[in-house]
Amino acid sequence: KTVPRKHAFDTDGRTFREGNFKSWLVARPKNSLTRLKDEEMEHQVNIMCDVIPAFNGSCKADEKLQFAEMRDEVFTHHIFTCKQCTGPLMWGRHQAVLHAIRNTCRFHSVTTHVPRQNEHPLPGNSKGGPDLLLYPIANLRGNTANCVAIDVACDYVPDPVGQEKYYSRLTKRFDEKRAKYAELVNLTGFQFVPFVVSHWGVIAAETRKLVDEWKCFAIDPGFVFDMYNNVQFALVRAQHQFHFYMRLNNERKYLLIVEAMAGRRERDSG
């Protein structure tokens, strides 16, 4: 895609200028968590440009929809929005981001806890609730800092239409999460952080504003920077892994169908 004006991507949310958040595109590959294989890097760039190459296969919801017949842009949109096709992606990507958050906290000696399904359910429910509880080090020092409840949301955010801004979709998702947990927050006194990240790896500005307050939780001032970087790279790897699995699975089915049809033609001709 062409860049319409200088710094267009800065306001669009794909990359960022110097500040409290940097896109994975400009992050230093200082360890295994922030390094990508060539194919992972290439796949994420294809995602950002809406040009993921289509492969042989069909939609799980409608077998008449053949991937090979779709334009790259249409195929990219489909594999991120079709619930039947993207079930493993949504779950795997969510878990990858969640584990990245927890592993970063563990590395920086910030205590976390993964609640059981029935430990902190939303009012009126018997299951569900936050994905992770974070206990600030301030609590260990005898202060009154509250436990932080985190709920992860990884969403596909299409290109803006008309006057819409890219980040407005992330803001909407953030507000939905906050409204969903409002009653639980009132009952428990938790500090609630909807950790909203797009398929490009862009973390919502509202989320970043809350996460920036975590700088005092760890001794190392790089805690928050590591958090942003590790989350983005975990998401990139998870999306590539799903795409590889989906392509392999569909092409295997396609080959089996072709072989079966060829065998049937031989039998009919014989």
Coordinates of C-alpha atoms in Angstrom, one line a residue:
K1 CA 0.0 0.0 0.0
T2 CA 1.1 3.5 -0.6
V3 CA 1.6 6.1 2.1
P4 CA -0.6 9.1 1.4
R5 CA 1.3 11.6 3.5
K6 CA 4.2 11.9 5.9
H7 CA 3.6 10.2 9.2
A8 CA 0.3 8.7 7.9
F9 CA 1.0 5.4 9.7
D10 CA 1.7 7.3 13.0
T11 CA -1.8 8.6 13.1
D12 CA -3.3 5.4 11.6
G13 CA -1.9 3.3 14.4
R14 CA 0.2 0.9 12.4
T15 CA 3.5 2.3 13.7
F16 CA 4.4 5.0 16.3
R17 CA 6.9 7.7 16.6
E18 CA 9.1 8.0 19.7
G19 CA 7.0 7.8 22.8
N20 CA 5.9 5.3 25.5
F21 CA 5.0 2.7 22.9
K22 CA 6.8 1.3 19.9
S23 CA 5.5 -0.9 17.2
W24 CA 7.1 -4.3 16.9
L25 CA 8.5 -3.1 13.6
V26 CA 11.0 -0.9 15.3
A27 CA 11.6 -3.0 18.4
R28 CA 15.1 -4.4 19.0
P29 CA 15.4 -8.2 18.7
K30 CA 17.4 -8.4 22.0
N31 CA 16.2 -11.9 23.0
S32 CA 14.3 -14.9 21.8
L33 CA 11.0 -13.3 22.8
T34 CA 11.5 -10.4 20.4
R35 CA 13.0 -12.3 17.4
L36 CA 11.0 -13.6 14.5
K37 CA 11.6 -16.1 11.8
D38 CA 11.6 -14.8 8.3
E39 CA 8.3 -16.5 7.5
E40 CA 6.7 -15.0 10.6
M41 CA 7.9 -11.5 9.7
E42 CA 6.7 -11.9 6.1
H43 CA 3.3 -13.1 7.2
Q44 CA 2.7 -10.2 9.6
V45 CA 3.7 -7.7 6.9
N46 CA 1.2 -9.4 4.5
I47 CA -1.4 -9.0 7.2
M48 CA -0.7 -5.3 7.5
C49 CA -1.0 -4.9 3.8
D50 CA -4.1 -7.1 3.4
V51 CA -2.3 -9.4 0.9
I52 CA -2.2 -12.8 2.6
P53 CA -1.9 -15.3 -0.4
A54 CA -4.9 -17.5 -0.7
F55 CA -4.4 -21.3 -0.7
N56 CA -6.5 -24.3 -1.7
G57 CA -9.3 -25.0 0.6
S58 CA -12.9 -24.0 1.4
C59 CA -14.8 -22.2 4.2
K60 CA -16.0 -24.5 7.0
A61 CA -19.3 -22.6 7.1
D62 CA -19.9 -22.7 3.3
E63 CA -17.9 -25.1 1.2
K64 CA -18.9 -23.2 -1.9
L65 CA -16.6 -20.5 -0.8
Q66 CA -13.2 -21.6 -2.3
F67 CA -10.2 -19.8 -0.9
A68 CA -8.3 -20.1 -4.2
E69 CA -11.0 -18.0 -6.0
M70 CA -10.7 -15.1 -3.5
R71 CA -8.6 -12.0 -4.0
D72 CA -5.9 -11.7 -1.4
E73 CA -7.6 -8.8 0.3
V74 CA -10.9 -10.7 0.6
F75 CA -9.1 -13.8 1.8
T76 CA -7.3 -11.9 4.4
H77 CA -10.6 -10.4 5.7
H78 CA -12.2 -13.8 5.7
I79 CA -9.7 -15.7 7.7
F80 CA -9.8 -13.1 10.4
T81 CA -13.6 -12.7 10.6
C82 CA -15.2 -16.1 9.8
K83 CA -16.0 -17.7 13.2
Q84 CA -16.0 -21.2 11.8
C85 CA -12.6 -20.9 10.1
T86 CA -10.9 -18.8 12.8
G87 CA -11.9 -20.5 16.0
P88 CA -8.3 -21.9 16.7
L89 CA -6.8 -18.5 15.8
M90 CA -9.0 -16.6 18.3
W91 CA -8.2 -19.0 21.1
G92 CA -4.5 -19.5 20.3
R93 CA -3.8 -15.8 19.8
H94 CA -5.7 -14.9 23.1
Q95 CA -3.7 -17.4 25.0
A96 CA -0.4 -16.3 23.5
V97 CA -1.0 -12.7 24.5
L98 CA -2.1 -13.8 28.0
H99 CA 1.0 -15.9 28.5
A100 CA 3.3 -13.1 27.2
I101 CA 1.8 -10.8 29.9
R102 CA 2.2 -13.3 32.6
N103 CA 5.7 -14.4 31.6
T104 CA 6.8 -10.7 31.5
C105 CA 5.5 -10.2 35.0
R106 CA 7.3 -13.3 36.2
F107 CA 10.6 -12.2 34.7
H108 CA 10.2 -8.8 36.5
S109 CA 9.2 -10.5 39.8
V110 CA 5.6 -9.2 39.6
T111 CA 3.2 -11.6 41.2
T112 CA 0.3 -12.9 39.1
H113 CA -2.4 -15.5 39.5
V114 CA -4.6 -17.2 36.8
P115 CA -8.0 -17.4 38.5
R116 CA -10.1 -20.6 38.3
Q117 CA -13.2 -20.4 36.1
N118 CA -15.5 -20.1 39.2
E119 CA -13.1 -17.9 41.3
H120 CA -14.3 -14.4 40.2
P121 CA -17.2 -14.9 37.8
L122 CA -19.2 -11.9 36.6
P123 CA -22.3 -11.2 38.7
G124 CA -25.1 -13.6 37.7
N125 CA -22.7 -16.1 36.2
S126 CA -21.1 -19.2 37.7
K127 CA -18.0 -19.2 35.4
G128 CA -15.9 -16.7 33.6
G129 CA -14.2 -13.5 34.8
P130 CA -10.8 -11.9 34.4
D131 CA -8.0 -13.8 32.6
L132 CA -5.3 -12.8 35.0
L133 CA -4.8 -11.1 38.4
L134 CA -1.8 -9.0 39.0
Y135 CA -0.6 -8.2 42.5
P136 CA 1.4 -4.9 42.6
I137 CA 4.6 -5.0 44.7
A138 CA 3.1 -2.1 46.6
N139 CA 0.9 -4.6 48.4
L140 CA 4.0 -6.4 49.6
R141 CA 5.3 -3.2 51.0
G142 CA 2.3 -2.6 53.1
N143 CA 0.5 -0.1 51.0
T144 CA -3.1 -0.2 49.9
A145 CA -2.7 -0.8 46.1
N146 CA -5.5 -2.9 44.8
C147 CA -5.2 -6.1 42.8
V148 CA -5.3 -5.6 39.1
A149 CA -7.7 -7.7 37.1
I150 CA -6.8 -8.1 33.4
D151 CA -9.0 -9.3 30.6
V152 CA -7.4 -9.8 27.2
A153 CA -9.2 -9.0 23.9
C154 CA -7.5 -9.6 20.5
D155 CA -9.6 -8.1 17.7
Y156 CA -9.5 -7.8 13.9
V157 CA -9.6 -4.1 13.1
P158 CA -10.3 -3.4 9.4
D159 CA -9.1 -0.2 7.6
P160 CA -11.0 2.9 8.7
V161 CA -14.0 3.9 6.6
G162 CA -14.8 7.5 5.8
Q163 CA -14.0 9.8 8.8
E164 CA -13.5 6.9 11.2
K165 CA -10.1 6.5 12.9
Y166 CA -8.3 3.2 13.3
Y167 CA -8.0 3.6 17.0
S168 CA -11.8 4.2 17.4
R169 CA -12.4 0.5 16.9
L170 CA -10.0 -0.3 19.7
T171 CA -11.6 2.3 22.0
K172 CA -15.0 0.8 21.4
R173 CA -13.8 -2.6 22.3
F174 CA -12.1 -1.2 25.4
D175 CA -15.3 0.5 26.5
E176 CA -17.3 -2.7 26.0
K177 CA -14.9 -4.6 28.2
R178 CA -15.0 -1.9 30.9
A179 CA -18.8 -1.8 30.9
K180 CA -19.0 -5.6 31.1
Y181 CA -16.8 -5.7 34.2
A182 CA -18.1 -2.6 35.9
E183 CA -20.3 -4.4 38.4
L184 CA -17.5 -6.9 39.3
V185 CA -15.1 -4.0 39.9
N186 CA -17.6 -2.4 42.3
L187 CA -18.0 -5.6 44.2
T188 CA -14.3 -6.5 44.5
G189 CA -12.5 -3.2 44.4
F190 CA -10.2 -4.5 41.7
Q191 CA -8.4 -2.2 39.3
F192 CA -9.6 -3.4 35.9
V193 CA -7.5 -3.3 32.8
P194 CA -9.0 -4.4 29.4
F195 CA -5.9 -5.4 27.5
V196 CA -7.0 -4.7 24.0
V197 CA -4.7 -5.4 21.1
S198 CA -5.4 -5.5 17.3
H199 CA -4.3 -8.0 14.8
W200 CA -1.6 -5.6 13.7
G201 CA -0.2 -5.7 17.2
V202 CA -1.4 -2.2 18.1
I203 CA -2.3 -1.9 21.8
A204 CA -5.2 0.4 22.5
A205 CA -4.3 3.9 23.8
E206 CA -6.7 3.5 26.7
T207 CA -5.0 0.2 27.7
R208 CA -1.5 1.8 27.4
K209 CA -2.6 4.6 29.7
L210 CA -3.5 2.1 32.4
V211 CA -0.5 -0.2 31.8
D212 CA 1.9 2.8 32.1
E213 CA 0.9 2.9 35.8
W214 CA 2.6 -0.5 36.2
K215 CA 6.0 1.1 36.0
C216 CA 6.2 1.2 39.8
F217 CA 5.3 -2.5 40.1
A218 CA 8.8 -3.6 39.2
I219 CA 12.4 -2.4 40.0
D220 CA 13.4 -2.4 36.3
P221 CA 12.0 0.6 34.5
G222 CA 11.9 -1.4 31.3
F223 CA 9.0 -3.5 32.6
V224 CA 6.4 -1.8 30.6
F225 CA 8.5 -1.6 27.5
D226 CA 9.1 -5.4 27.7
M227 CA 5.4 -5.9 28.2
Y228 CA 4.5 -4.1 25.0
N229 CA 7.2 -5.8 23.0
N230 CA 6.6 -9.3 24.3
V231 CA 2.8 -9.1 23.7
Q232 CA 3.2 -7.9 20.1
F233 CA 5.7 -10.6 19.2
A234 CA 3.6 -13.3 20.8
L235 CA 0.6 -12.2 18.8
V236 CA 2.7 -12.2 15.5
R237 CA 4.0 -15.7 16.1
A238 CA 0.5 -17.0 17.1
Q239 CA -1.1 -15.6 13.9
H240 CA 1.6 -17.2 11.7
Q241 CA 1.3 -20.5 13.5
F242 CA -2.5 -20.6 12.9
H243 CA -2.1 -19.6 9.3
F244 CA 0.5 -22.4 8.8
Y245 CA -1.8 -24.9 10.5
M246 CA -4.9 -23.8 8.5
R247 CA -3.0 -23.9 5.1
L248 CA -1.5 -27.3 5.9
N249 CA -4.9 -28.8 7.0
N250 CA -6.8 -27.4 4.0
E251 CA -4.2 -28.4 1.4
R252 CA -4.1 -31.9 2.9
K253 CA -7.9 -32.2 2.5
Y254 CA -7.7 -30.7 -1.0
L255 CA -5.1 -33.3 -2.1
L256 CA -7.2 -36.1 -0.6
I257 CA -10.3 -34.9 -2.6
V258 CA -8.2 -34.6 -5.8
E259 CA -6.8 -38.1 -5.3
A260 CA -10.3 -39.5 -4.7
M261 CA -11.7 -37.8 -7.8
A262 CA -8.8 -39.2 -9.9
G263 CA -9.4 -42.7 -8.6
R264 CA -13.1 -42.4 -9.4
R265 CA -12.4 -41.3 -12.9
E266 CA -10.0 -44.3 -13.4
R267 CA -12.7 -46.7 -12.2
D268 CA -15.3 -45.1 -14.4
S269 CA -13.1 -45.2 -17.5
G270 CA -12.1 -48.8 -16.7

